[in-house]
Structures are given as C-alpha cells and as structure tokens.
C-alpha cells in the first residue's frame, strides 16, 4: 500500500492524498503541491500513513516541498488579489452581456492561472470572454460552471440550525437528497423549512434517513386502527420515530381519550406501509428543491 499524506485547501473541508516521500511533516504545516488545477498551497491535515490503493484517485502526485515563510506570504498575496479579480472579471462579463453569475475567483499559488467559478441557467459561449480575461489578467483563465450547492460550499454561511453550513464545514461529497427523506422523518413539506441557503433540500436530511426508513417499516400507518395488549382499540394520530411510540385516540365509554403506547405494546400484523408512502402531493416547487 502506498504511503500518503492528507492535504487540505482553503474553502473546502475535503482531504486530498499526495505521495508522502521522505519529507518531514507536522500537522497544519504548509506544503506546495501540484494538482489538476496547477501548483497550490495547502496544509497538512493527516500525517503519513499507508492507504489502500482503492481509496486513491490516480495518479498519486508527490509533494513538491515544505512551504517556507515566503511561500506562506505569497499564498496570502494571491488570496488578497481575489476581490480585485472578482470586480474586474464581473465588469468584463457585464460588458459582453453574458447571462452568467460570477461566484468566486481563485489564483493558483504561482499566479499562472486564474480560476473563475460561475452559475448560469443556460449554456454560455465564453470563448471571446476567455480571450479578454486572459489579456486583462495576463494569466491562463479557467471558467468553471458550478451548481447552487457548490456556490454555498464556496461562500459558506449559517444554516437554519445556527451552525455553519455542512457543505462548507465538513462535507466532502454531496449526497443525493430527496423529498422522500423529508417524508420519512415526518417533516413539514414547507419549502422554507426543509431547504438550505442554496435553495435546495438541506444536506442533513440524508444523515439519519436510513434509521427513519427502517423504523417506519415497524410503525402503523397514520389514521389506521390498532389494538393494544391491554385490550384497547385506537386510531393512530401521530408517531414518534425516535422514541418508537404511537399516540392513539381511544374510546372511553361515550367519550374519547388519548394515550401513548410503545411499539411493543401494540398488536398489528404484517409489514405496515411506511409513513413516507402517504399520498401527499409533491408540488413543482418541492420538486425543484431536489438535485
């Protein structure tokens, strides 16, 4: 198995593997590496260790060198050039009348390449734009179209929970999130309550979906009648998947009352339809939240 180190770059929590070689590393020390985008400055997030080849994206590239203080200053200078690059690039895009929204700009460590990230609803012919940008910046230009989730990952922000957005904080790869996951958790299908800053379904809906999907197989259907081990019959009003309890409306003579039972205290046969299969309408607005 090859020996690798893990390197992290700004604005992404993902760890990338590079060939360790014979250099001496410390956690958070700066390194200069060559990536598919060009030469970049990163920090060590994992010390040398052996990793199975199945977890490595070929080709495995070596670390060019341990970063010096001058390298760190140069990386900071490249970072400080971003606002001016964004402003000038936006002006050139507006002058060309292109329907694209500039999201971010990143220089490679050596300043030889400028990568511009943008969002566009339709296909954009930016061949002339690239020539103008190359002349203005005197560098190689790479235009990269991204989606709404990628924009949120680059910009960051606070989610509805009050914490930093998962995508910019620690998520390496986006999971496929669906409306069914929200239904599995018995959440309101109000778009404002289940969508994140990106305008898509919140990534966290997928975290515990497997648990909810499994528990729902053991839960009675809302509105169904079930019997209890103490001889009562009731209508299912609500369920709590975390506690695995069911709230029933039960008859008490001429009146009705409410009681909470655990799943072990209910009597019903066979596999009951999961809550997620309830025939709730999914509007076009809700569908647009999915990837």
PDB file of N, CA and C in Angstrom, residues 158-201:
ATOM      1  N   UNK A 158     -24.415  30.496   7.583  1.00  0.00           N
ATOM      2  CA  UNK A 158     -25.058  29.802   8.703  1.00  0.00           C
ATOM      3  C   UNK A 158     -26.365  29.184   8.241  1.00  0.00           C
ATOM      4  N   UNK A 159     -26.554  27.915   8.591  1.00  0.00           N
ATOM      5  CA  UNK A 159     -27.781  27.226   8.237  1.00  0.00           C
ATOM      6  C   UNK A 159     -28.908  27.558   9.192  1.00  0.00           C
ATOM      7  N   UNK A 160     -30.121  27.040   8.933  1.00  0.00           N
ATOM      8  CA  UNK A 160     -31.271  27.296   9.814  1.00  0.00           C
ATOM      9  C   UNK A 160     -31.040  26.836  11.246  1.00  0.00           C
ATOM     10  N   UNK A 161     -30.118  25.885  11.444  1.00  0.00           N
ATOM     11  CA  UNK A 161     -29.830  25.376  12.789  1.00  0.00           C
ATOM     12  C   UNK A 161     -28.920  26.308  13.573  1.00  0.00           C
ATOM     13  N   UNK A 162     -28.367  27.321  12.910  1.00  0.00           N
ATOM     14  CA  UNK A 162     -27.470  28.244  13.582  1.00  0.00           C
ATOM     15  C   UNK A 162     -26.003  27.868  13.475  1.00  0.00           C
ATOM     16  N   UNK A 163     -25.703  26.703  12.906  1.00  0.00           N
ATOM     17  CA  UNK A 163     -24.322  26.270  12.720  1.00  0.00           C
ATOM     18  C   UNK A 163     -23.856  26.588  11.298  1.00  0.00           C
ATOM     19  N   UNK A 164     -22.549  26.503  11.067  1.00  0.00           N
ATOM     20  CA  UNK A 164     -22.011  26.716   9.724  1.00  0.00           C
ATOM     21  C   UNK A 164     -22.593  25.671   8.778  1.00  0.00           C
ATOM     22  N   UNK A 165     -22.828  26.060   7.535  1.00  0.00           N
ATOM     23  CA  UNK A 165     -23.377  25.129   6.549  1.00  0.00           C
ATOM     24  C   UNK A 165     -22.505  23.877   6.469  1.00  0.00           C
ATOM     25  N   UNK A 166     -23.137  22.720   6.496  1.00  0.00           N
ATOM     26  CA  UNK A 166     -22.405  21.452   6.485  1.00  0.00           C
ATOM     27  C   UNK A 166     -21.466  21.360   5.285  1.00  0.00           C
ATOM     28  N   UNK A 167     -21.924  21.854   4.118  1.00  0.00           N
ATOM     29  CA  UNK A 167     -21.137  21.718   2.899  1.00  0.00           C
ATOM     30  C   UNK A 167     -19.817  22.466   2.988  1.00  0.00           C
ATOM     31  N   UNK A 168     -19.795  23.602   3.675  1.00  0.00           N
ATOM     32  CA  UNK A 168     -18.571  24.384   3.788  1.00  0.00           C
ATOM     33  C   UNK A 168     -17.778  24.033   5.038  1.00  0.00           C
ATOM     34  N   UNK A 169     -18.379  23.253   5.939  1.00  0.00           N
ATOM     35  CA  UNK A 169     -17.741  22.951   7.213  1.00  0.00           C
ATOM     36  C   UNK A 169     -17.017  21.612   7.199  1.00  0.00           C
ATOM     37  N   UNK A 170     -17.705  20.540   6.741  1.00  0.00           N
ATOM     38  CA  UNK A 170     -17.033  19.244   6.822  1.00  0.00           C
ATOM     39  C   UNK A 170     -17.457  18.227   5.764  1.00  0.00           C
ATOM     40  N   UNK A 171     -18.516  18.480   4.996  1.00  0.00           N
ATOM     41  CA  UNK A 171     -18.950  17.505   3.996  1.00  0.00           C
ATOM     42  C   UNK A 171     -17.931  17.424   2.858  1.00  0.00           C
ATOM     43  N   UNK A 172     -17.509  16.211   2.519  1.00  0.00           N
ATOM     44  CA  UNK A 172     -16.582  16.031   1.402  1.00  0.00           C
ATOM     45  C   UNK A 172     -17.302  15.950   0.064  1.00  0.00           C
ATOM     46  N   UNK A 173     -18.365  15.160   0.019  1.00  0.00           N
ATOM     47  CA  UNK A 173     -19.115  14.975  -1.218  1.00  0.00           C
ATOM     48  C   UNK A 173     -20.605  15.108  -0.919  1.00  0.00           C
ATOM     49  N   UNK A 174     -21.339  15.686  -1.860  1.00  0.00           N
ATOM     50  CA  UNK A 174     -22.771  15.886  -1.677  1.00  0.00           C
ATOM     51  C   UNK A 174     -23.525  14.570  -1.833  1.00  0.00           C
ATOM     52  N   UNK A 175     -24.463  14.334  -0.929  1.00  0.00           N
ATOM     53  CA  UNK A 175     -25.354  13.179  -1.047  1.00  0.00           C
ATOM     54  C   UNK A 175     -26.576  13.577  -1.876  1.00  0.00           C
ATOM     55  N   UNK A 176     -27.224  12.587  -2.480  1.00  0.00           N
ATOM     56  CA  UNK A 176     -28.458  12.860  -3.226  1.00  0.00           C
ATOM     57  C   UNK A 176     -29.601  12.944  -2.221  1.00  0.00           C
ATOM     58  N   UNK A 177     -30.210  14.107  -2.088  1.00  0.00           N
ATOM     59  CA  UNK A 177     -31.269  14.345  -1.109  1.00  0.00           C
ATOM     60  C   UNK A 177     -32.611  14.439  -1.830  1.00  0.00           C
ATOM     61  N   UNK A 178     -33.625  13.755  -1.309  1.00  0.00           N
ATOM     62  CA  UNK A 178     -34.928  13.711  -1.964  1.00  0.00           C
ATOM     63  C   UNK A 178     -36.046  14.122  -1.001  1.00  0.00           C
ATOM     64  N   UNK A 179     -37.199  14.446  -1.588  1.00  0.00           N
ATOM     65  CA  UNK A 179     -38.383  14.786  -0.794  1.00  0.00           C
ATOM     66  C   UNK A 179     -38.787  13.610   0.095  1.00  0.00           C
ATOM     67  N   UNK A 180     -38.565  12.398  -0.394  1.00  0.00           N
ATOM     68  CA  UNK A 180     -38.955  11.215   0.387  1.00  0.00           C
ATOM     69  C   UNK A 180     -38.234  11.181   1.729  1.00  0.00           C
ATOM     70  N   UNK A 181     -37.018  11.709   1.797  1.00  0.00           N
ATOM     71  CA  UNK A 181     -36.282  11.739   3.063  1.00  0.00           C
ATOM     72  C   UNK A 181     -36.981  12.633   4.070  1.00  0.00           C
ATOM     73  N   UNK A 182     -37.526  13.751   3.605  1.00  0.00           N
ATOM     74  CA  UNK A 182     -38.282  14.636   4.499  1.00  0.00           C
ATOM     75  C   UNK A 182     -39.564  13.945   4.959  1.00  0.00           C
ATOM     76  N   UNK A 183     -40.212  13.215   4.055  1.00  0.00           N
ATOM     77  CA  UNK A 183     -41.429  12.486   4.421  1.00  0.00           C
ATOM     78  C   UNK A 183     -41.120  11.391   5.428  1.00  0.00           C
ATOM     79  N   UNK A 184     -40.002  10.693   5.232  1.00  0.00           N
ATOM     80  CA  UNK A 184     -39.620   9.635   6.169  1.00  0.00           C
ATOM     81  C   UNK A 184     -39.521  10.152   7.589  1.00  0.00           C
ATOM     82  N   UNK A 185     -39.068  11.400   7.737  1.00  0.00           N
ATOM     83  CA  UNK A 185     -38.868  11.984   9.061  1.00  0.00           C
ATOM     84  C   UNK A 185     -40.095  12.750   9.542  1.00  0.00           C
ATOM     85  N   UNK A 186     -41.187  12.635   8.763  1.00  0.00           N
ATOM     86  CA  UNK A 186     -42.459  13.243   9.143  1.00  0.00           C
ATOM     87  C   UNK A 186     -42.332  14.759   9.300  1.00  0.00           C
ATOM     88  N   UNK A 187     -41.535  15.372   8.424  1.00  0.00           N
ATOM     89  CA  UNK A 187     -41.306  16.813   8.478  1.00  0.00           C
ATOM     90  C   UNK A 187     -42.331  17.555   7.633  1.00  0.00           C
ATOM     91  N   UNK A 188     -42.521  18.809   7.946  1.00  0.00           N
ATOM     92  CA  UNK A 188     -43.380  19.650   7.132  1.00  0.00           C
ATOM     93  C   UNK A 188     -42.778  19.804   5.748  1.00  0.00           C
ATOM     94  N   UNK A 189     -43.616  19.739   4.725  1.00  0.00           N
ATOM     95  CA  UNK A 189     -43.111  19.889   3.356  1.00  0.00           C
ATOM     96  C   UNK A 189     -43.143  21.348   2.914  1.00  0.00           C
ATOM     97  N   UNK A 190     -43.026  22.245   3.875  1.00  0.00           N
ATOM     98  CA  UNK A 190     -42.898  23.667   3.577  1.00  0.00           C
ATOM     99  C   UNK A 190     -41.490  23.914   3.038  1.00  0.00           C
ATOM    100  N   UNK A 191     -41.352  24.395   1.780  1.00  0.00           N
ATOM    101  CA  UNK A 191     -40.015  24.586   1.193  1.00  0.00           C
ATOM    102  C   UNK A 191     -39.097  25.429   2.058  1.00  0.00           C
ATOM    103  N   UNK A 192     -39.639  26.408   2.749  1.00  0.00           N
ATOM    104  CA  UNK A 192     -38.810  27.280   3.575  1.00  0.00           C
ATOM    105  C   UNK A 192     -38.218  26.577   4.779  1.00  0.00           C
ATOM    106  N   UNK A 193     -38.806  25.441   5.187  1.00  0.00           N
ATOM    107  CA  UNK A 193     -38.338  24.745   6.390  1.00  0.00           C
ATOM    108  C   UNK A 193     -37.406  23.571   6.085  1.00  0.00           C
ATOM    109  N   UNK A 194     -37.384  23.116   4.840  1.00  0.00           N
ATOM    110  CA  UNK A 194     -36.556  21.952   4.525  1.00  0.00           C
ATOM    111  C   UNK A 194     -35.474  22.270   3.489  1.00  0.00           C
ATOM    112  N   UNK A 195     -35.331  23.539   3.116  1.00  0.00           N
ATOM    113  CA  UNK A 195     -34.290  23.922   2.163  1.00  0.00           C
ATOM    114  C   UNK A 195     -33.226  24.764   2.862  1.00  0.00           C
ATOM    115  N   UNK A 196     -31.999  24.687   2.352  1.00  0.00           N
ATOM    116  CA  UNK A 196     -30.882  25.418   2.928  1.00  0.00           C
ATOM    117  C   UNK A 196     -30.635  26.734   2.218  1.00  0.00           C
ATOM    118  N   UNK A 197     -29.490  27.343   2.485  1.00  0.00           N
ATOM    119  CA  UNK A 197     -29.149  28.622   1.876  1.00  0.00           C
ATOM    120  C   UNK A 197     -29.023  28.509   0.360  1.00  0.00           C
ATOM    121  N   UNK A 198     -28.701  27.314  -0.110  1.00  0.00           N
ATOM    122  CA  UNK A 198     -28.518  27.111  -1.549  1.00  0.00           C
ATOM    123  C   UNK A 198     -29.844  27.040  -2.296  1.00  0.00           C
ATOM    124  N   UNK A 199     -30.960  26.949  -1.562  1.00  0.00           N
ATOM    125  CA  UNK A 199     -32.253  26.812  -2.218  1.00  0.00           C
ATOM    126  C   UNK A 199     -32.590  25.384  -2.578  1.00  0.00           C
ATOM    127  N   UNK A 200     -31.756  24.436  -2.163  1.00  0.00           N
ATOM    128  CA  UNK A 200     -32.004  23.011  -2.377  1.00  0.00           C
ATOM    129  C   UNK A 200     -32.309  22.352  -1.032  1.00  0.00           C
ATOM    130  N   UNK A 201     -32.744  21.105  -1.080  1.00  0.00           N
ATOM    131  CA  UNK A 201     -33.036  20.384   0.157  1.00  0.00           C
ATOM    132  C   UNK A 201     -31.798  20.333   1.051  1.00  0.00           C
TER     133      UNK A 201
END
